[in-house]
CSV table of C-alpha atoms in Angstrom, one decimal:
chain,number,residue,atom,x,y,z
A,25,MET,CA,93.1,-80.1,-3.3
A,26,SER,CA,89.8,-78.2,-2.8
A,27,ILE,CA,88.8,-76.3,0.2
A,28,LYS,CA,85.3,-76.9,1.6
A,29,VAL,CA,83.5,-74.0,3.1
A,30,GLU,CA,81.3,-75.2,6.0
A,31,ASN,CA,77.8,-73.7,6.3
A,32,THR,CA,77.5,-72.6,10.1
A,33,GLY,CA,74.0,-71.5,9.7
A,34,PHE,CA,74.9,-67.8,10.8
A,35,LYS,CA,73.9,-65.1,8.7
A,36,PRO,CA,75.9,-62.0,8.1
A,37,ILE,CA,75.6,-59.7,10.9
A,38,ILE,CA,74.9,-56.6,8.6
A,39,ALA,CA,71.9,-58.5,7.2
A,40,ASP,CA,70.1,-58.0,10.5
A,41,ILE,CA,70.6,-54.4,10.7
A,42,LYS,CA,67.3,-52.7,9.7
A,43,PRO,CA,67.3,-49.2,8.2
A,44,ILE,CA,65.8,-46.5,10.4
A,45,LYS,CA,62.3,-45.8,9.2
A,46,SER,CA,61.8,-42.1,7.7
A,47,ASP,CA,59.3,-41.3,10.6
A,48,ALA,CA,61.8,-42.2,13.3
A,49,LYS,CA,64.4,-39.9,11.6
A,50,LEU,CA,61.8,-37.1,11.6
A,51,GLU,CA,61.1,-37.7,15.3
A,52,ILE,CA,64.9,-37.6,16.0
A,53,SER,CA,65.3,-34.4,14.0
A,54,LYS,CA,62.2,-32.8,15.7
A,55,ASP,CA,63.6,-33.7,19.2
A,56,LYS,CA,66.9,-32.0,18.4
A,57,THR,CA,65.1,-29.0,17.0
A,58,GLU,CA,62.9,-28.7,20.1
A,59,HIS,CA,66.0,-29.2,22.3
A,60,VAL,CA,68.0,-26.3,20.5
A,61,LYS,CA,65.0,-24.0,20.7
A,62,LYS,CA,64.5,-24.6,24.5
A,63,LEU,CA,68.3,-23.9,25.1
A,64,ALA,CA,67.7,-20.8,23.0
A,65,GLY,CA,64.8,-19.6,25.1
A,66,THR,CA,66.6,-20.5,28.5
A,67,ASP,CA,69.6,-18.5,27.3
A,68,ARG,CA,67.4,-15.5,26.4
A,69,ILE,CA,65.5,-15.6,29.7
A,70,ALA,CA,68.8,-15.9,31.6
A,71,LYS,CA,70.3,-13.0,29.6
A,72,TRP,CA,67.6,-10.7,30.4
A,73,PHE,CA,67.6,-11.4,34.3
A,74,SER,CA,71.3,-11.0,34.1
A,75,GLN,CA,70.9,-7.5,33.2
A,76,ALA,CA,69.1,-6.9,36.6
A,77,GLY,CA,71.7,-8.7,38.5
A,78,ILE,CA,69.7,-12.0,38.7
A,79,TYR,CA,71.4,-15.4,37.9
A,80,SER,CA,70.2,-18.9,37.3
A,81,ILE,CA,71.2,-21.9,39.6
A,82,SER,CA,73.6,-23.1,37.0
A,83,SER,CA,75.4,-19.9,36.9
A,84,ALA,CA,78.8,-19.7,38.9
A,85,LYS,CA,77.5,-16.3,40.4
A,86,GLN,CA,74.6,-18.0,42.0
A,87,LYS,CA,77.0,-19.6,44.6
A,88,GLN,CA,78.0,-16.0,45.8
A,89,SER,CA,76.8,-15.0,49.3
A,90,ILE,CA,73.4,-13.0,49.5
A,91,ASP,CA,75.3,-9.8,50.8
A,92,HIS,CA,77.6,-9.9,47.7
A,93,LYS,CA,74.6,-10.4,45.3
A,94,ILE,CA,72.8,-7.4,46.8
A,95,SER,CA,75.9,-5.2,46.6
A,96,GLU,CA,76.5,-6.3,42.9
A,97,ARG,CA,73.1,-5.8,41.8
A,98,LEU,CA,72.8,-2.3,43.5
A,99,LYS,CA,76.1,-1.3,41.5
A,100,LEU,CA,74.7,-2.7,38.3
A,101,LYS,CA,71.4,-0.8,38.8
A,102,GLU,CA,73.1,2.4,39.4
A,103,ARG,CA,75.5,1.7,36.4
A,104,ARG,CA,72.6,1.5,34.2
A,105,LYS,CA,70.8,4.4,35.4
A,106,ILE,CA,74.0,6.6,34.8
A,107,ILE,CA,74.4,5.1,31.2
A,108,ASN,CA,70.7,6.0,30.6
A,109,LEU,CA,71.1,9.5,31.7
A,110,GLU,CA,74.2,9.8,29.7
A,111,ASN,CA,72.6,8.6,26.5
A,112,ILE,CA,69.7,11.1,27.2
A,113,LEU,CA,72.0,14.0,27.7
A,114,SER,CA,73.8,13.1,24.5
A,115,LYS,CA,70.3,13.1,22.7
A,116,ALA,CA,69.3,16.2,24.1
A,117,ILE,CA,72.6,18.1,23.1
A,118,ASN,CA,72.1,16.9,19.7
A,119,PHE,CA,68.5,18.2,19.5
A,120,CYS,CA,69.3,21.6,21.3
A,121,LEU,CA,69.0,24.6,18.8
A,122,ASP,CA,68.2,27.7,20.9
A,123,GLU,CA,71.3,29.3,22.4
A,124,GLY,CA,69.8,32.6,23.4
A,125,GLN,CA,67.3,31.4,25.9
A,126,THR,CA,67.6,33.2,29.3
A,127,ASP,CA,64.8,31.5,31.4
A,128,ASP,CA,65.9,28.8,33.5
A,129,ILE,CA,64.3,25.5,34.2
A,130,ASP,CA,62.3,24.8,37.3
A,131,PRO,CA,64.8,22.8,39.7
A,132,ASP,CA,61.8,20.7,41.0
A,133,TRP,CA,61.0,20.0,37.3
A,134,PHE,CA,64.5,19.1,36.4
A,135,PHE,CA,65.2,16.5,39.4
A,136,SER,CA,61.7,14.9,38.8
A,137,PHE,CA,62.8,14.7,35.0
A,138,ILE,CA,66.2,13.1,36.2
A,139,LYS,CA,64.3,10.6,38.5
A,140,MET,CA,62.2,9.3,35.7
A,141,ALA,CA,64.6,9.5,32.9
A,142,GLU,CA,67.1,7.3,34.7
A,143,GLU,CA,64.9,4.5,34.3
A,144,ILE,CA,64.4,4.8,30.4
A,145,TYR,CA,66.3,1.9,28.9
A,146,SER,CA,65.3,1.6,25.2
A,147,PRO,CA,67.1,3.8,22.8
A,148,PRO,CA,64.1,5.3,20.9
A,149,MET,CA,62.5,6.2,24.2
A,150,GLN,CA,65.8,7.7,25.3
A,151,GLU,CA,65.8,9.9,22.2
A,152,LEU,CA,62.2,11.0,23.1
A,153,TRP,CA,63.3,12.1,26.5
A,154,GLY,CA,66.3,13.9,25.1
A,155,LYS,CA,64.1,15.7,22.9
A,156,ILE,CA,61.9,16.7,25.5
A,157,PHE,CA,64.6,18.2,27.7
A,158,ALA,CA,66.0,20.1,24.6
A,159,VAL,CA,62.7,21.8,24.0
A,160,GLU,CA,62.1,22.4,27.8
A,161,SER,CA,65.6,23.9,28.0
A,162,GLY,CA,64.6,26.2,25.2
A,163,LYS,CA,61.1,27.1,26.4
A,164,PRO,CA,60.7,26.2,30.1
A,165,GLY,CA,57.1,25.1,30.9
A,166,SER,CA,56.5,23.4,27.5
A,167,PHE,CA,56.0,20.0,29.3
A,168,SER,CA,54.2,19.4,32.6
A,169,LEU,CA,55.2,16.7,35.3
A,170,ASN,CA,51.9,15.0,34.5
A,171,THR,CA,53.1,14.7,30.9
A,172,LEU,CA,56.4,13.2,31.9
A,173,GLN,CA,54.6,10.7,34.2
A,174,LEU,CA,52.3,9.5,31.4
A,175,LEU,CA,55.3,9.3,29.1
A,176,LYS,CA,57.1,7.1,31.4
A,177,GLN,CA,54.2,4.5,31.1
A,178,LEU,CA,54.5,4.4,27.2
A,179,THR,CA,55.9,1.3,25.6
A,180,GLN,CA,57.6,1.5,22.3
A,181,LYS,CA,54.4,0.1,20.8
A,182,ASP,CA,52.3,2.9,22.3
A,183,ALA,CA,54.8,5.3,21.1
A,184,VAL,CA,54.5,4.1,17.6
A,185,ILE,CA,50.6,4.3,17.7
A,186,PHE,CA,50.8,7.8,19.1
A,187,ARG,CA,53.1,8.8,16.2
A,188,ARG,CA,50.8,7.3,13.8
A,189,ALA,CA,47.9,9.4,15.2
A,190,VAL,CA,49.7,12.5,15.1
A,191,ASN,CA,50.3,12.1,11.3
A,192,PHE,CA,46.6,12.4,11.0
A,193,ALA,CA,46.5,15.7,13.1
A,194,SER,CA,44.5,18.6,12.1
A,195,ARG,CA,44.2,22.1,13.5
A,196,GLN,CA,41.8,24.8,12.8
A,197,ARG,CA,43.1,28.2,12.2
A,198,GLY,CA,43.4,30.1,15.5
A,199,ASP,CA,43.3,26.8,17.6
A,200,SER,CA,46.5,25.2,18.3
A,201,SER,CA,44.8,21.9,20.0
A,202,PRO,CA,45.4,18.9,17.5
A,203,LYS,CA,42.6,17.0,16.4
A,204,LEU,CA,41.7,13.9,14.3
A,205,LEU,CA,39.2,15.0,11.6
A,206,ILE,CA,37.1,12.2,10.5
A,207,GLY,CA,34.2,13.7,8.7
A,208,TYR,CA,30.8,15.8,9.4
A,209,TYR,CA,27.5,15.5,10.9
A,210,ARG,CA,24.2,17.4,9.8
A,211,LYS,CA,21.8,18.0,12.7
A,212,LYS,CA,18.4,16.9,12.0
A,213,SER,CA,15.9,19.3,10.7
A,214,LEU,CA,12.5,18.8,8.9
A,215,TRP,CA,14.2,18.4,5.7
A,216,SER,CA,16.9,16.1,6.6
A,217,PHE,CA,14.8,13.9,8.8
A,218,PHE,CA,14.1,11.5,6.0
A,219,SER,CA,17.8,11.2,5.0
A,220,ALA,CA,19.1,7.7,5.4
A,221,ASN,CA,22.4,8.9,7.1
A,222,SER,CA,23.0,12.5,8.6
A,223,GLY,CA,26.5,11.5,9.6
A,224,HIS,CA,29.4,10.8,7.2
A,225,GLN,CA,32.6,9.6,8.7
A,226,LEU,CA,35.9,8.1,7.7
A,227,ASN,CA,37.2,4.8,9.1
A,228,LEU,CA,40.8,5.5,10.2
A,229,ALA,CA,41.6,1.9,10.2
A,230,GLN,CA,41.9,1.9,6.4
A,231,PHE,CA,44.8,4.3,6.8
A,232,GLY,CA,46.5,2.3,9.6
A,233,LEU,CA,44.8,3.7,12.7
A,234,SER,CA,42.4,1.0,14.0
A,235,TYR,CA,39.8,1.5,16.6
A,236,PRO,CA,41.8,-0.5,19.2
A,237,ASP,CA,44.7,1.8,18.7
A,238,LEU,CA,42.3,4.8,19.3
A,239,LEU,CA,41.1,3.0,22.3
A,240,ALA,CA,44.7,2.6,23.5
A,241,LEU,CA,45.3,6.2,23.2
A,242,MET,CA,42.2,7.0,25.1
A,243,ASP,CA,43.1,4.6,28.0
A,244,LEU,CA,46.7,6.4,28.1
A,245,GLY,CA,45.0,9.8,28.3
A,246,LEU,CA,46.3,11.2,25.0
A,247,ILE,CA,43.0,11.7,23.3
A,248,HIS,CA,39.6,12.1,24.6
A,249,HIS,CA,37.2,9.4,25.1
A,250,SER,CA,34.4,10.2,22.7
A,251,GLU,CA,33.9,11.9,19.4
A,252,ILE,CA,33.4,15.6,19.5
A,253,GLU,CA,31.4,17.9,17.2
A,254,SER,CA,32.4,21.4,16.4
A,255,GLY,CA,30.2,24.4,16.8
A,256,GLU,CA,27.8,24.6,13.8
A,257,ILE,CA,29.3,26.2,10.8
A,258,ALA,CA,26.9,29.0,9.6
A,259,PHE,CA,25.8,29.0,6.1
A,260,GLY,CA,28.3,31.0,3.9
A,261,GLU,CA,30.8,31.0,6.9
A,262,THR,CA,34.4,29.8,5.8
A,263,VAL,CA,36.7,27.9,8.1
A,264,GLU,CA,40.4,27.1,7.5
A,265,TRP,CA,42.0,23.8,8.7
A,266,ARG,CA,45.5,22.6,8.5
A,267,ILE,CA,45.2,18.7,7.8
A,268,SER,CA,48.0,16.5,7.8
A,269,GLY,CA,50.5,18.9,6.0
A,270,HIS,CA,47.6,20.3,3.8
A,271,THR,CA,45.4,23.5,4.0
A,272,MET,CA,41.7,23.4,3.2
A,273,THR,CA,39.3,26.1,3.4
A,274,LEU,CA,35.8,24.9,4.0
A,275,SER,CA,32.6,26.7,3.1
A,276,PRO,CA,29.3,24.9,3.9
A,277,ARG,CA,26.6,24.3,1.1
A,278,LEU,CA,24.1,23.2,3.5
A,279,ARG,CA,22.9,24.4,6.8
A,280,SER,CA,23.1,22.6,10.2
A,281,LEU,CA,26.7,21.3,9.5
A,282,THR,CA,29.3,20.4,12.1
A,283,LEU,CA,32.7,18.6,11.8
A,284,VAL,CA,33.4,15.6,13.9
A,285,TYR,CA,36.7,14.8,15.3
A,286,PHE,CA,38.7,13.2,18.1
A,287,LYS,CA,40.5,15.6,20.2
A,288,PHE,CA,43.9,15.3,21.8
A,289,THR,CA,44.1,16.0,25.5
A,290,THR,CA,46.3,18.6,27.0
A,291,ILE,CA,49.1,15.9,27.5
A,292,GLY,CA,48.6,14.5,24.0
A,293,ALA,CA,48.8,17.9,22.6
A,294,GLU,CA,52.2,18.6,24.6
A,295,LEU,CA,53.6,15.3,23.3
A,296,SER,CA,52.6,15.8,19.7
A,297,LYS,CA,55.2,18.7,19.6
A,298,LEU,CA,57.8,16.0,19.7
A,299,VAL,CA,56.6,14.1,16.5
A,300,ASN,CA,57.8,14.9,13.2
A,301,SER,CA,54.7,14.0,11.3
A,302,GLN,CA,54.5,12.8,7.8
A,303,LYS,CA,51.9,13.7,5.3
A,304,GLN,CA,49.0,11.4,4.8
A,305,ASP,CA,47.9,12.0,1.1
A,306,HIS,CA,45.5,9.1,0.9
A,307,TYR,CA,43.8,10.2,4.2
A,308,VAL,CA,43.6,13.8,2.9
A,309,VAL,CA,42.1,12.6,-0.5
A,310,ALA,CA,39.5,10.6,1.3
A,311,LEU,CA,38.5,13.4,3.6
A,312,ARG,CA,38.1,15.8,0.7
A,313,GLN,CA,35.9,13.4,-1.1
A,314,LYS,CA,33.8,13.1,2.1
A,315,LEU,CA,33.6,16.6,3.0
A,316,GLY,CA,33.3,17.8,-0.5
A,317,THR,CA,29.6,16.3,-0.7
A,318,VAL,CA,28.4,19.3,1.6
A,319,PHE,CA,31.3,21.7,1.7
A,320,ASN,CA,33.0,24.0,-1.0
A,321,ILE,CA,36.7,23.2,-0.6
A,322,LYS,CA,39.6,25.5,-1.6
A,323,ASP,CA,43.3,24.7,-1.1
């Protein structure tokens, strides 16, 4: 006996299932990635606001009364201030070296310092403020309130640029004011009038300090807004400079020569004391080559 299988005309269901196109798969994957990124961004935003005592609508704390939120936020704010000051105190103690100081800090300076320092949140800037207090406690009067007020405006990015500028700082013997020495200028005379270029300067950008960086330091009041020329260096005269950890004694081979530099402001000079500068050998080599065309140079 044989069994006959009747053909019903229905196709297997699996045959009607079409594979997902690769483009569709990519679209789904892209949507998931974007969704994950959005969630991560949302969490990041909510996290930052929560540190200020502000919570999103989806948070359970959002349902608390306004009075309770105000109370909690004030507590959080004061708690953060205390933590900031404790961190700065710890840094100051680590920096403090002078135990023989007898002069006392001006109380007005101290409490102004405290009021500003309690709102310093980033660890690198807290370290800087701790160092300031350590220096001030050893030598009262080292930092003015104007310097503290400007320092409070500095971001970490500003501090990095300023530290980079201090690495190039130069000082002429007998002058404590730091400068960014960039080259020389020869004043016009009958013999130099036909010279193609009477000024010879380095571009600090090739050493990591761009012109926008200089403009930022100018706007912050850390260096003066324009280049400055030294007094004319007399023929046969010698001047000694300490340049980025190197000493140079310059003696002009031509007349009517001046040095060109950017000068740190009083506030910039005060803050430069806090920076442990590093030698910039490439800058010094390039400056020697530039100045060596018209100066005799001795180490």
